[in-house]
Amino acid sequence: MPSAAQPLKVLVLHGPNLNLLGTRQPEIYGSETLSDVNRALERRAEAAGVALVCRQSNHEGELIDAIQAARTDGTAAIIINPAAYTHTSVAILDALNAFDGRVIEVHLSNVHQREAFRQHSYVSLRADGVIAGLGSQGYHAALEAVVAQHGSA
Ligand code: DQA
């Protein structure tokens, strides 16, 4: 738990293919690039006094390594869009289960309106909250929730 002198540390993790945001199915995922999304979040975090780290990987093991590192580097919360690994990865679920802080799962699209296979999430078994269908605003809502709930249960 960070002291008053240490800012709240939050890790934002983006899963596979999210590096293609802006050009990947913009009718579903929007026209902002991942850099646009991260920059807007970083501005919001700075204004809120949050130390934000944004990472993206196309590789399951790299996402797991980042989650494991967050166990011991003072990270209080993880905001994660596991992308397709949402629906397949017991290993990411296990890594998140070994992380003690808050976990918010974010999806740009409303996965519940889409193919049946997108309607099951392993990560939701661990997530404290799930946001879907708000586009990049979902990350901002997640950050706000993390800040508002910091220090409470
Ligand atoms: C996604 C939804 C997933 O089903 C998909 O595989 C993605 C992105 C979303 O943000 O809407 O890559 O997580």
CSV table of N, CA and C and ligand atoms in Angstrom, one decimal:
chain,number,residue,atom,x,y,z
A,1,MET,N,0.8,-1.2,0.0
A,1,MET,CA,0.0,0.0,0.0
A,1,MET,C,0.9,1.3,0.0
A,2,PRO,N,0.8,2.1,-1.0
A,2,PRO,CA,1.7,3.3,-1.1
A,2,PRO,C,1.4,4.3,0.1
A,3,SER,N,2.4,5.0,0.6
A,3,SER,CA,2.1,6.0,1.6
A,3,SER,C,1.7,7.3,0.9
A,4,ALA,N,1.4,8.3,1.7
A,4,ALA,CA,1.0,9.6,1.2
A,4,ALA,C,2.1,10.1,0.2
A,5,ALA,N,3.3,9.8,0.5
A,5,ALA,CA,4.4,10.4,-0.3
A,5,ALA,C,4.5,9.7,-1.7
A,6,GLN,N,4.0,8.5,-1.7
A,6,GLN,CA,4.1,7.7,-3.0
A,6,GLN,C,2.8,7.8,-3.8
A,7,PRO,N,2.9,8.1,-5.1
A,7,PRO,CA,1.6,8.2,-5.8
A,7,PRO,C,1.1,6.8,-6.0
A,8,LEU,N,-0.2,6.7,-6.2
A,8,LEU,CA,-0.9,5.5,-6.6
A,8,LEU,C,-0.3,5.0,-7.9
A,9,LYS,N,0.1,3.7,-7.9
A,9,LYS,CA,0.7,3.2,-9.1
A,9,LYS,C,-0.2,2.2,-9.8
A,10,VAL,N,-0.5,2.5,-11.1
A,10,VAL,CA,-1.5,1.7,-11.8
A,10,VAL,C,-0.8,1.2,-13.1
A,11,LEU,N,-1.0,0.0,-13.4
A,11,LEU,CA,-0.5,-0.6,-14.7
A,11,LEU,C,-1.7,-0.8,-15.6
A,12,VAL,N,-1.5,-0.3,-16.8
A,12,VAL,CA,-2.5,-0.6,-17.9
A,12,VAL,C,-1.9,-1.6,-18.9
A,13,LEU,N,-2.6,-2.7,-19.0
A,13,LEU,CA,-2.0,-3.7,-19.9
A,13,LEU,C,-3.0,-4.0,-21.1
A,14,HIS,N,-2.4,-3.9,-22.3
A,14,HIS,CA,-3.2,-4.1,-23.5
A,14,HIS,C,-2.7,-5.4,-24.2
A,15,GLY,N,-3.6,-6.2,-24.5
A,15,GLY,CA,-3.3,-7.5,-25.1
A,15,GLY,C,-3.1,-7.5,-26.6
A,16,PRO,N,-3.1,-8.7,-27.2
A,16,PRO,CA,-2.8,-8.8,-28.6
A,16,PRO,C,-3.7,-8.1,-29.6
A,17,ASN,N,-3.0,-7.6,-30.6
A,17,ASN,CA,-3.7,-6.8,-31.7
A,17,ASN,C,-4.1,-5.4,-31.3
A,18,LEU,N,-4.0,-5.1,-30.1
A,18,LEU,CA,-4.4,-3.7,-29.7
A,18,LEU,C,-3.4,-2.7,-30.1
A,19,ASN,N,-2.2,-3.1,-30.5
A,19,ASN,CA,-1.2,-2.2,-31.2
A,19,ASN,C,-1.8,-1.7,-32.5
A,20,LEU,N,-2.8,-2.4,-33.1
A,20,LEU,CA,-3.3,-2.0,-34.4
A,20,LEU,C,-4.5,-1.1,-34.3
A,21,LEU,N,-4.8,-0.6,-33.1
A,21,LEU,CA,-5.9,0.3,-32.9
A,21,LEU,C,-5.8,1.4,-33.8
A,22,GLY,N,-7.0,1.8,-34.4
A,22,GLY,CA,-7.0,2.9,-35.3
A,22,GLY,C,-7.1,2.4,-36.8
A,23,THR,N,-6.5,1.3,-37.0
A,23,THR,CA,-6.6,0.7,-38.4
A,23,THR,C,-7.3,-0.6,-38.3
A,24,ARG,N,-7.4,-1.3,-37.2
A,24,ARG,CA,-8.0,-2.6,-37.0
A,24,ARG,C,-9.5,-2.4,-36.8
A,25,GLN,N,-10.3,-2.9,-37.8
A,25,GLN,CA,-11.8,-2.9,-37.7
A,25,GLN,C,-12.3,-1.6,-36.9
A,26,PRO,N,-12.0,-0.4,-37.5
A,26,PRO,CA,-12.4,0.8,-36.8
A,26,PRO,C,-13.9,0.9,-36.5
A,27,GLU,N,-14.7,0.2,-37.3
A,27,GLU,CA,-16.1,0.2,-37.0
A,27,GLU,C,-16.4,-0.4,-35.7
A,28,ILE,N,-15.5,-1.3,-35.2
A,28,ILE,CA,-15.7,-2.0,-33.9
A,28,ILE,C,-14.9,-1.3,-32.8
A,29,TYR,N,-13.6,-1.0,-33.2
A,29,TYR,CA,-12.7,-0.6,-32.1
A,29,TYR,C,-12.3,0.9,-32.2
A,30,GLY,N,-12.9,1.6,-33.1
A,30,GLY,CA,-12.7,3.1,-33.1
A,30,GLY,C,-11.5,3.5,-34.0
A,31,SER,N,-11.3,4.8,-34.1
A,31,SER,CA,-10.3,5.3,-35.0
A,31,SER,C,-9.1,5.8,-34.2
A,32,GLU,N,-9.1,5.9,-32.9
A,32,GLU,CA,-8.0,6.3,-32.1
A,32,GLU,C,-6.9,5.2,-32.2
A,33,THR,N,-5.7,5.7,-32.2
A,33,THR,CA,-4.5,4.7,-32.1
A,33,THR,C,-4.3,4.4,-30.6
A,34,LEU,N,-3.5,3.3,-30.4
A,34,LEU,CA,-3.1,3.0,-29.0
A,34,LEU,C,-2.4,4.1,-28.4
A,35,SER,N,-1.5,4.8,-29.1
A,35,SER,CA,-0.8,6.0,-28.6
A,35,SER,C,-1.8,7.0,-28.2
A,36,ASP,N,-2.8,7.3,-29.0
A,36,ASP,CA,-3.8,8.3,-28.6
A,36,ASP,C,-4.4,7.9,-27.3
A,37,VAL,N,-4.8,6.6,-27.2
A,37,VAL,CA,-5.5,6.1,-26.0
A,37,VAL,C,-4.6,6.3,-24.8
A,38,ASN,N,-3.3,5.9,-24.9
A,38,ASN,CA,-2.4,5.9,-23.8
A,38,ASN,C,-2.1,7.4,-23.4
A,39,ARG,N,-1.9,8.2,-24.4
A,39,ARG,CA,-1.6,9.6,-24.1
A,39,ARG,C,-2.7,10.3,-23.3
A,40,ALA,N,-4.0,10.1,-23.7
A,40,ALA,CA,-5.1,10.7,-23.0
A,40,ALA,C,-5.2,10.1,-21.6
A,41,LEU,N,-4.9,8.8,-21.4
A,41,LEU,CA,-4.9,8.2,-20.1
A,41,LEU,C,-3.8,8.8,-19.2
A,42,GLU,N,-2.7,9.0,-19.8
A,42,GLU,CA,-1.5,9.5,-19.1
A,42,GLU,C,-1.8,10.9,-18.6
A,43,ARG,N,-2.5,11.7,-19.4
A,43,ARG,CA,-2.8,13.1,-19.0
A,43,ARG,C,-3.8,13.0,-17.8
A,44,ARG,N,-4.8,12.1,-17.9
A,44,ARG,CA,-5.7,12.0,-16.9
A,44,ARG,C,-5.1,11.6,-15.6
A,45,ALA,N,-4.1,10.6,-15.7
A,45,ALA,CA,-3.5,10.1,-14.6
A,45,ALA,C,-2.6,11.2,-13.9
A,46,GLU,N,-1.9,11.9,-14.7
A,46,GLU,CA,-1.1,13.0,-14.2
A,46,GLU,C,-1.9,14.0,-13.4
A,47,ALA,N,-3.0,14.4,-13.9
A,47,ALA,CA,-3.9,15.3,-13.3
A,47,ALA,C,-4.4,14.7,-11.9
A,48,ALA,N,-4.5,13.4,-11.9
A,48,ALA,CA,-5.0,12.8,-10.6
A,48,ALA,C,-3.9,12.4,-9.7
A,49,GLY,N,-2.6,12.6,-10.1
A,49,GLY,CA,-1.5,12.3,-9.3
A,49,GLY,C,-1.2,10.8,-9.2
A,50,VAL,N,-1.6,10.1,-10.3
A,50,VAL,CA,-1.4,8.7,-10.4
A,50,VAL,C,-0.1,8.4,-11.3
A,51,ALA,N,0.7,7.4,-10.8
A,51,ALA,CA,1.8,7.0,-11.6
A,51,ALA,C,1.3,5.9,-12.5
A,52,LEU,N,1.2,6.1,-13.8
A,52,LEU,CA,0.6,5.2,-14.7
A,52,LEU,C,1.7,4.6,-15.6
A,53,VAL,N,1.6,3.3,-15.8
A,53,VAL,CA,2.5,2.7,-16.8
A,53,VAL,C,1.6,1.9,-17.8
A,54,CYS,N,1.7,2.2,-19.1
A,54,CYS,CA,0.9,1.5,-20.1
A,54,CYS,C,1.8,0.6,-20.9
A,55,ARG,N,1.4,-0.7,-21.1
A,55,ARG,CA,2.2,-1.7,-21.8
A,55,ARG,C,1.2,-2.4,-22.7
A,56,GLN,N,1.8,-2.8,-23.9
A,56,GLN,CA,1.0,-3.7,-24.8
A,56,GLN,C,1.9,-4.8,-25.2
A,57,SER,N,1.3,-6.0,-25.3
A,57,SER,CA,2.1,-7.1,-25.9
A,57,SER,C,1.1,-8.1,-26.7
A,58,ASN,N,1.7,-8.6,-27.7
A,58,ASN,CA,1.0,-9.7,-28.5
A,58,ASN,C,1.2,-11.0,-27.9
A,59,HIS,N,2.0,-11.1,-26.8
A,59,HIS,CA,2.5,-12.4,-26.3
A,59,HIS,C,2.0,-12.7,-24.9
A,60,GLU,N,1.3,-13.8,-24.8
A,60,GLU,CA,0.7,-14.2,-23.5
A,60,GLU,C,1.8,-14.1,-22.4
A,61,GLY,N,2.9,-14.7,-22.6
A,61,GLY,CA,4.0,-14.8,-21.6
A,61,GLY,C,4.4,-13.4,-21.1
A,62,GLU,N,4.5,-12.5,-22.1
A,62,GLU,CA,4.9,-11.1,-21.7
A,62,GLU,C,3.9,-10.5,-20.8
A,63,LEU,N,2.6,-10.7,-21.1
A,63,LEU,CA,1.6,-10.1,-20.3
A,63,LEU,C,1.6,-10.7,-18.9
A,64,ILE,N,1.9,-12.0,-18.8
A,64,ILE,CA,2.0,-12.7,-17.5
A,64,ILE,C,3.2,-12.2,-16.8
A,65,ASP,N,4.4,-12.0,-17.5
A,65,ASP,CA,5.5,-11.4,-16.8
A,65,ASP,C,5.2,-10.0,-16.2
A,66,ALA,N,4.5,-9.2,-17.0
A,66,ALA,CA,4.2,-7.9,-16.5
A,66,ALA,C,3.3,-8.0,-15.2
A,67,ILE,N,2.3,-8.9,-15.2
A,67,ILE,CA,1.4,-9.1,-14.1
A,67,ILE,C,2.2,-9.5,-12.9
A,68,GLN,N,3.1,-10.5,-13.1
A,68,GLN,CA,4.0,-11.0,-12.0
A,68,GLN,C,4.9,-9.8,-11.4
A,69,ALA,N,5.4,-9.0,-12.3
A,69,ALA,CA,6.3,-7.9,-11.8
A,69,ALA,C,5.4,-6.9,-11.0
A,70,ALA,N,4.2,-6.8,-11.3
A,70,ALA,CA,3.3,-5.9,-10.6
A,70,ALA,C,3.0,-6.3,-9.2
A,71,ARG,N,3.3,-7.6,-8.9
A,71,ARG,CA,3.1,-8.1,-7.5
A,71,ARG,C,4.0,-7.5,-6.5
A,72,THR,N,5.2,-7.1,-7.0
A,72,THR,CA,6.3,-6.7,-6.1
A,72,THR,C,6.8,-5.3,-6.3
A,73,ASP,N,6.3,-4.6,-7.3
A,73,ASP,CA,6.9,-3.2,-7.6
A,73,ASP,C,6.0,-2.1,-7.1
A,74,GLY,N,5.0,-2.4,-6.2
A,74,GLY,CA,4.2,-1.3,-5.7
A,74,GLY,C,3.0,-1.0,-6.5
A,75,THR,N,2.7,-1.7,-7.5
A,75,THR,CA,1.5,-1.5,-8.3
A,75,THR,C,0.2,-1.8,-7.5
A,76,ALA,N,-0.7,-0.8,-7.4
A,76,ALA,CA,-1.9,-1.0,-6.6
A,76,ALA,C,-3.0,-1.6,-7.4
A,77,ALA,N,-3.0,-1.4,-8.7
A,77,ALA,CA,-4.1,-1.8,-9.5
A,77,ALA,C,-3.7,-2.1,-11.0
A,78,ILE,N,-4.3,-3.0,-11.6
A,78,ILE,CA,-4.1,-3.4,-13.0
A,78,ILE,C,-5.4,-3.1,-13.7
A,79,ILE,N,-5.3,-2.3,-14.8
A,79,ILE,CA,-6.4,-2.2,-15.7
A,79,ILE,C,-6.0,-3.0,-17.0
A,80,ILE,N,-6.8,-4.0,-17.3
A,80,ILE,CA,-6.3,-4.9,-18.3
A,80,ILE,C,-7.4,-5.1,-19.4
A,81,ASN,N,-7.0,-4.9,-20.7
A,81,ASN,CA,-7.8,-5.4,-21.8
A,81,ASN,C,-7.0,-6.6,-22.4
A,82,PRO,N,-7.4,-7.8,-22.0
A,82,PRO,CA,-6.6,-9.0,-22.4
A,82,PRO,C,-6.8,-9.3,-23.9
A,83,ALA,N,-7.7,-8.6,-24.5
A,83,ALA,CA,-8.1,-8.8,-25.9
A,83,ALA,C,-8.5,-10.3,-26.1
A,84,ALA,N,-8.0,-11.0,-27.1
A,84,ALA,CA,-8.5,-12.4,-27.4
A,84,ALA,C,-8.1,-13.3,-26.2
A,85,TYR,N,-7.1,-13.0,-25.5
A,85,TYR,CA,-6.7,-13.9,-24.3
A,85,TYR,C,-7.8,-13.9,-23.2
A,86,THR,N,-8.6,-12.9,-23.3
A,86,THR,CA,-9.8,-12.8,-22.3
A,86,THR,C,-10.5,-14.2,-22.4
A,87,HIS,N,-10.7,-14.7,-23.6
A,87,HIS,CA,-11.5,-15.8,-23.8
A,87,HIS,C,-10.8,-17.2,-23.8
A,88,THR,N,-9.5,-17.1,-23.6
A,88,THR,CA,-8.7,-18.4,-23.7
A,88,THR,C,-7.8,-18.6,-22.6
A,89,SER,N,-7.3,-17.6,-21.9
A,89,SER,CA,-6.1,-17.7,-21.1
A,89,SER,C,-6.3,-18.0,-19.6
A,90,VAL,N,-6.3,-19.2,-19.2
A,90,VAL,CA,-6.2,-19.6,-17.8
A,90,VAL,C,-4.9,-19.1,-17.2
A,91,ALA,N,-3.9,-19.0,-18.0
A,91,ALA,CA,-2.6,-18.6,-17.5
A,91,ALA,C,-2.6,-17.1,-17.0
A,92,ILE,N,-3.3,-16.3,-17.8
A,92,ILE,CA,-3.4,-14.9,-17.4
A,92,ILE,C,-4.3,-14.8,-16.1
A,93,LEU,N,-5.4,-15.6,-16.1
A,93,LEU,CA,-6.2,-15.6,-14.9
A,93,LEU,C,-5.4,-16.0,-13.7
A,94,ASP,N,-4.6,-17.1,-13.8
A,94,ASP,CA,-3.8,-17.5,-12.7
A,94,ASP,C,-2.8,-16.4,-12.2
A,95,ALA,N,-2.2,-15.7,-13.2
A,95,ALA,CA,-1.3,-14.6,-12.8
A,95,ALA,C,-2.0,-13.5,-12.1
A,96,LEU,N,-3.2,-13.2,-12.6
A,96,LEU,CA,-4.0,-12.1,-11.9
A,96,LEU,C,-4.4,-12.6,-10.5
A,97,ASN,N,-4.7,-13.9,-10.4
A,97,ASN,CA,-5.1,-14.4,-9.0
A,97,ASN,C,-4.0,-14.3,-8.0
A,98,ALA,N,-2.7,-14.2,-8.5
A,98,ALA,CA,-1.6,-14.1,-7.7
A,98,ALA,C,-1.2,-12.7,-7.4
A,99,PHE,N,-2.0,-11.7,-7.9
A,99,PHE,CA,-1.8,-10.3,-7.7
A,99,PHE,C,-2.8,-9.8,-6.7
A,100,ASP,N,-2.3,-9.1,-5.7
A,100,ASP,CA,-3.2,-8.7,-4.5
A,100,ASP,C,-4.0,-7.5,-4.7
A,101,GLY,N,-3.6,-6.6,-5.7
A,101,GLY,CA,-4.3,-5.3,-5.9
A,101,GLY,C,-5.6,-5.5,-6.6
A,102,ARG,N,-6.1,-4.3,-7.0
A,102,ARG,CA,-7.4,-4.3,-7.7
A,102,ARG,C,-7.1,-4.6,-9.2
A,103,VAL,N,-8.1,-5.3,-9.8
A,103,VAL,CA,-8.1,-5.6,-11.2
A,103,VAL,C,-9.4,-5.1,-11.9
A,104,ILE,N,-9.2,-4.3,-12.9
A,104,ILE,CA,-10.4,-3.9,-13.7
A,104,ILE,C,-10.2,-4.4,-15.1
A,105,GLU,N,-11.1,-5.1,-15.7
A,105,GLU,CA,-11.1,-5.6,-17.0
A,105,GLU,C,-11.8,-4.7,-17.9
A,106,VAL,N,-11.2,-4.3,-19.0
A,106,VAL,CA,-11.8,-3.3,-20.0
A,106,VAL,C,-11.9,-3.9,-21.4
A,107,HIS,N,-13.0,-3.8,-22.0
A,107,HIS,CA,-13.1,-4.1,-23.5
A,107,HIS,C,-13.7,-2.9,-24.2
A,108,LEU,N,-13.1,-2.6,-25.3
A,108,LEU,CA,-13.5,-1.4,-26.1
A,108,LEU,C,-14.9,-1.7,-26.6
A,109,SER,N,-15.1,-2.9,-27.2
A,109,SER,CA,-16.4,-3.3,-27.7
A,109,SER,C,-17.3,-3.9,-26.7
A,110,ASN,N,-18.6,-4.0,-27.0
A,110,ASN,CA,-19.5,-4.7,-26.1
A,110,ASN,C,-19.5,-6.2,-26.5
A,111,VAL,N,-18.6,-6.9,-25.8
A,111,VAL,CA,-18.4,-8.3,-26.1
A,111,VAL,C,-19.6,-9.1,-26.0
A,112,HIS,N,-20.6,-8.6,-25.2
A,112,HIS,CA,-21.8,-9.4,-25.0
A,112,HIS,C,-22.8,-9.3,-26.2
A,113,GLN,N,-22.5,-8.4,-27.1
A,113,GLN,CA,-23.3,-8.2,-28.3
A,113,GLN,C,-22.7,-9.0,-29.5
A,114,ARG,N,-21.6,-9.6,-29.2
A,114,ARG,CA,-20.8,-10.2,-30.4
A,114,ARG,C,-20.8,-11.7,-30.4
A,115,GLU,N,-19.9,-12.3,-31.0
A,115,GLU,CA,-19.9,-13.8,-31.2
A,115,GLU,C,-20.0,-14.5,-29.8
A,116,ALA,N,-20.6,-15.6,-29.7
A,116,ALA,CA,-20.7,-16.3,-28.5
A,116,ALA,C,-19.4,-16.6,-27.8
A,117,PHE,N,-18.3,-16.8,-28.5
A,117,PHE,CA,-17.1,-17.1,-27.9
A,117,PHE,C,-16.5,-15.9,-27.1
A,118,ARG,N,-17.0,-14.7,-27.5
A,118,ARG,CA,-16.5,-13.5,-26.8
A,118,ARG,C,-17.2,-13.3,-25.5
A,119,GLN,N,-18.3,-14.0,-25.2
A,119,GLN,CA,-19.1,-13.8,-24.1
A,119,GLN,C,-18.7,-14.5,-22.8
A,120,HIS,N,-17.6,-15.3,-23.0
A,120,HIS,CA,-17.0,-15.9,-21.8
A,120,HIS,C,-15.6,-15.3,-21.5
A,121,SER,N,-15.4,-14.9,-20.3
A,121,SER,CA,-14.1,-14.3,-19.9
A,121,SER,C,-13.5,-15.0,-18.7
A,122,TYR,N,-12.3,-15.6,-18.9
A,122,TYR,CA,-11.6,-16.2,-17.8
A,122,TYR,C,-11.2,-15.1,-16.8
A,123,VAL,N,-10.8,-13.9,-17.3
A,123,VAL,CA,-10.3,-12.8,-16.5
A,123,VAL,C,-11.4,-12.3,-15.6
A,124,SER,N,-12.7,-12.3,-16.0
A,124,SER,CA,-13.8,-11.8,-15.2
A,124,SER,C,-13.9,-12.6,-13.9
A,125,LEU,N,-13.4,-13.8,-13.8
A,125,LEU,CA,-13.4,-14.6,-12.6
A,125,LEU,C,-12.6,-13.9,-11.5
A,126,ARG,N,-11.6,-13.1,-11.9
A,126,ARG,CA,-10.8,-12.4,-11.0
A,126,ARG,C,-11.1,-10.9,-10.9
A,127,ALA,N,-11.6,-10.3,-12.0
A,127,ALA,CA,-11.7,-8.9,-12.0
A,127,ALA,C,-12.7,-8.3,-10.9
A,128,ASP,N,-12.3,-7.2,-10.3
A,128,ASP,CA,-13.2,-6.5,-9.4
A,128,ASP,C,-14.3,-5.8,-10.1
A,129,GLY,N,-14.0,-5.4,-11.3
A,129,GLY,CA,-15.0,-4.7,-12.2
A,129,GLY,C,-14.7,-5.0,-13.6
A,130,VAL,N,-15.8,-4.9,-14.4
A,130,VAL,CA,-15.6,-5.2,-15.9
A,130,VAL,C,-16.4,-4.1,-16.6
A,131,ILE,N,-15.7,-3.5,-17.6
A,131,ILE,CA,-16.3,-2.4,-18.4
A,131,ILE,C,-16.2,-2.8,-19.9
A,132,ALA,N,-17.3,-2.8,-20.6
A,132,ALA,CA,-17.3,-3.2,-22.0
A,132,ALA,C,-18.2,-2.3,-22.8
A,133,GLY,N,-17.7,-1.9,-24.0
A,133,GLY,CA,-18.6,-1.2,-24.9
A,133,GLY,C,-18.5,0.3,-24.9
A,134,LEU,N,-17.6,0.8,-24.1
A,134,LEU,CA,-17.5,2.3,-24.0
A,134,LEU,C,-16.4,2.8,-24.8
A,135,GLY,N,-15.8,2.0,-25.6
A,135,GLY,CA,-14.6,2.5,-26.4
A,135,GLY,C,-13.5,2.8,-25.4
A,136,SER,N,-12.7,3.8,-25.8
A,136,SER,CA,-11.5,4.1,-25.0
A,136,SER,C,-11.9,4.8,-23.7
A,137,GLN,N,-13.1,5.3,-23.6
A,137,GLN,CA,-13.6,5.9,-22.4
A,137,GLN,C,-13.7,4.9,-21.2
A,138,GLY,N,-13.8,3.6,-21.6
A,138,GLY,CA,-13.8,2.5,-20.6
A,138,GLY,C,-12.5,2.5,-19.7
A,139,TYR,N,-11.4,2.9,-20.3
A,139,TYR,CA,-10.1,2.9,-19.6
A,139,TYR,C,-10.2,4.1,-18.6
A,140,HIS,N,-10.8,5.2,-19.0
A,140,HIS,CA,-10.9,6.4,-18.1
A,140,HIS,C,-11.8,6.0,-16.9
A,141,ALA,N,-12.9,5.4,-17.2
A,141,ALA,CA,-13.8,5.0,-16.2
A,141,ALA,C,-13.1,4.0,-15.2
A,142,ALA,N,-12.3,3.1,-15.7
A,142,ALA,CA,-11.6,2.2,-14.9
A,142,ALA,C,-10.6,3.0,-14.0
A,143,LEU,N,-9.9,3.9,-14.6
A,143,LEU,CA,-8.9,4.7,-13.8
A,143,LEU,C,-9.6,5.5,-12.7
A,144,GLU,N,-10.7,6.1,-13.0
A,144,GLU,CA,-11.5,6.9,-12.0
A,144,GLU,C,-11.9,6.0,-10.9
A,145,ALA,N,-12.4,4.8,-11.2
A,145,ALA,CA,-12.9,3.8,-10.2
A,145,ALA,C,-11.7,3.4,-9.3
A,146,VAL,N,-10.5,3.2,-9.9
A,146,VAL,CA,-9.4,2.8,-9.1
A,146,VAL,C,-9.0,3.9,-8.2
A,147,VAL,N,-9.0,5.1,-8.7
A,147,VAL,CA,-8.6,6.3,-7.8
A,147,VAL,C,-9.7,6.4,-6.7
A,148,ALA,N,-11.0,6.4,-7.1
A,148,ALA,CA,-12.0,6.6,-6.1
A,148,ALA,C,-12.0,5.5,-5.0
A,149,GLN,N,-11.7,4.3,-5.4
A,149,GLN,CA,-11.8,3.2,-4.5
A,149,GLN,C,-10.5,2.9,-3.8
A,150,HIS,N,-9.5,3.7,-4.1
A,150,HIS,CA,-8.2,3.5,-3.4
A,150,HIS,C,-8.3,3.7,-2.0
A,151,GLY,N,-7.8,2.8,-1.2
A,151,GLY,CA,-7.9,2.9,0.3
A,151,GLY,C,-9.1,2.3,0.9
A,152,SER,N,-10.2,2.1,0.1
A,152,SER,CA,-11.4,1.4,0.6
A,152,SER,C,-11.2,-0.1,0.2
A,153,ALA,N,-12.0,-0.9,0.7
A,153,ALA,CA,-11.9,-2.4,0.6
A,153,ALA,C,-11.5,-2.9,-0.8
B,1,DQA,C1,-11.6,-6.8,-27.1
B,1,DQA,C2,-12.7,-7.8,-27.4
B,1,DQA,C3,-12.0,-9.2,-27.7
B,1,DQA,O1,-13.0,-10.2,-27.9
B,1,DQA,C4,-11.1,-9.1,-28.9
B,1,DQA,O2,-10.4,-10.3,-29.1
B,1,DQA,C5,-10.2,-8.0,-28.8
B,1,DQA,C6,-10.6,-6.7,-28.2
B,1,DQA,C7,-12.2,-5.4,-26.9
B,1,DQA,O3,-11.5,-4.5,-26.5
B,1,DQA,O4,-13.4,-5.2,-27.3
B,1,DQA,O5,-9.0,-8.1,-29.3
B,1,DQA,O6,-11.0,-7.1,-25.9
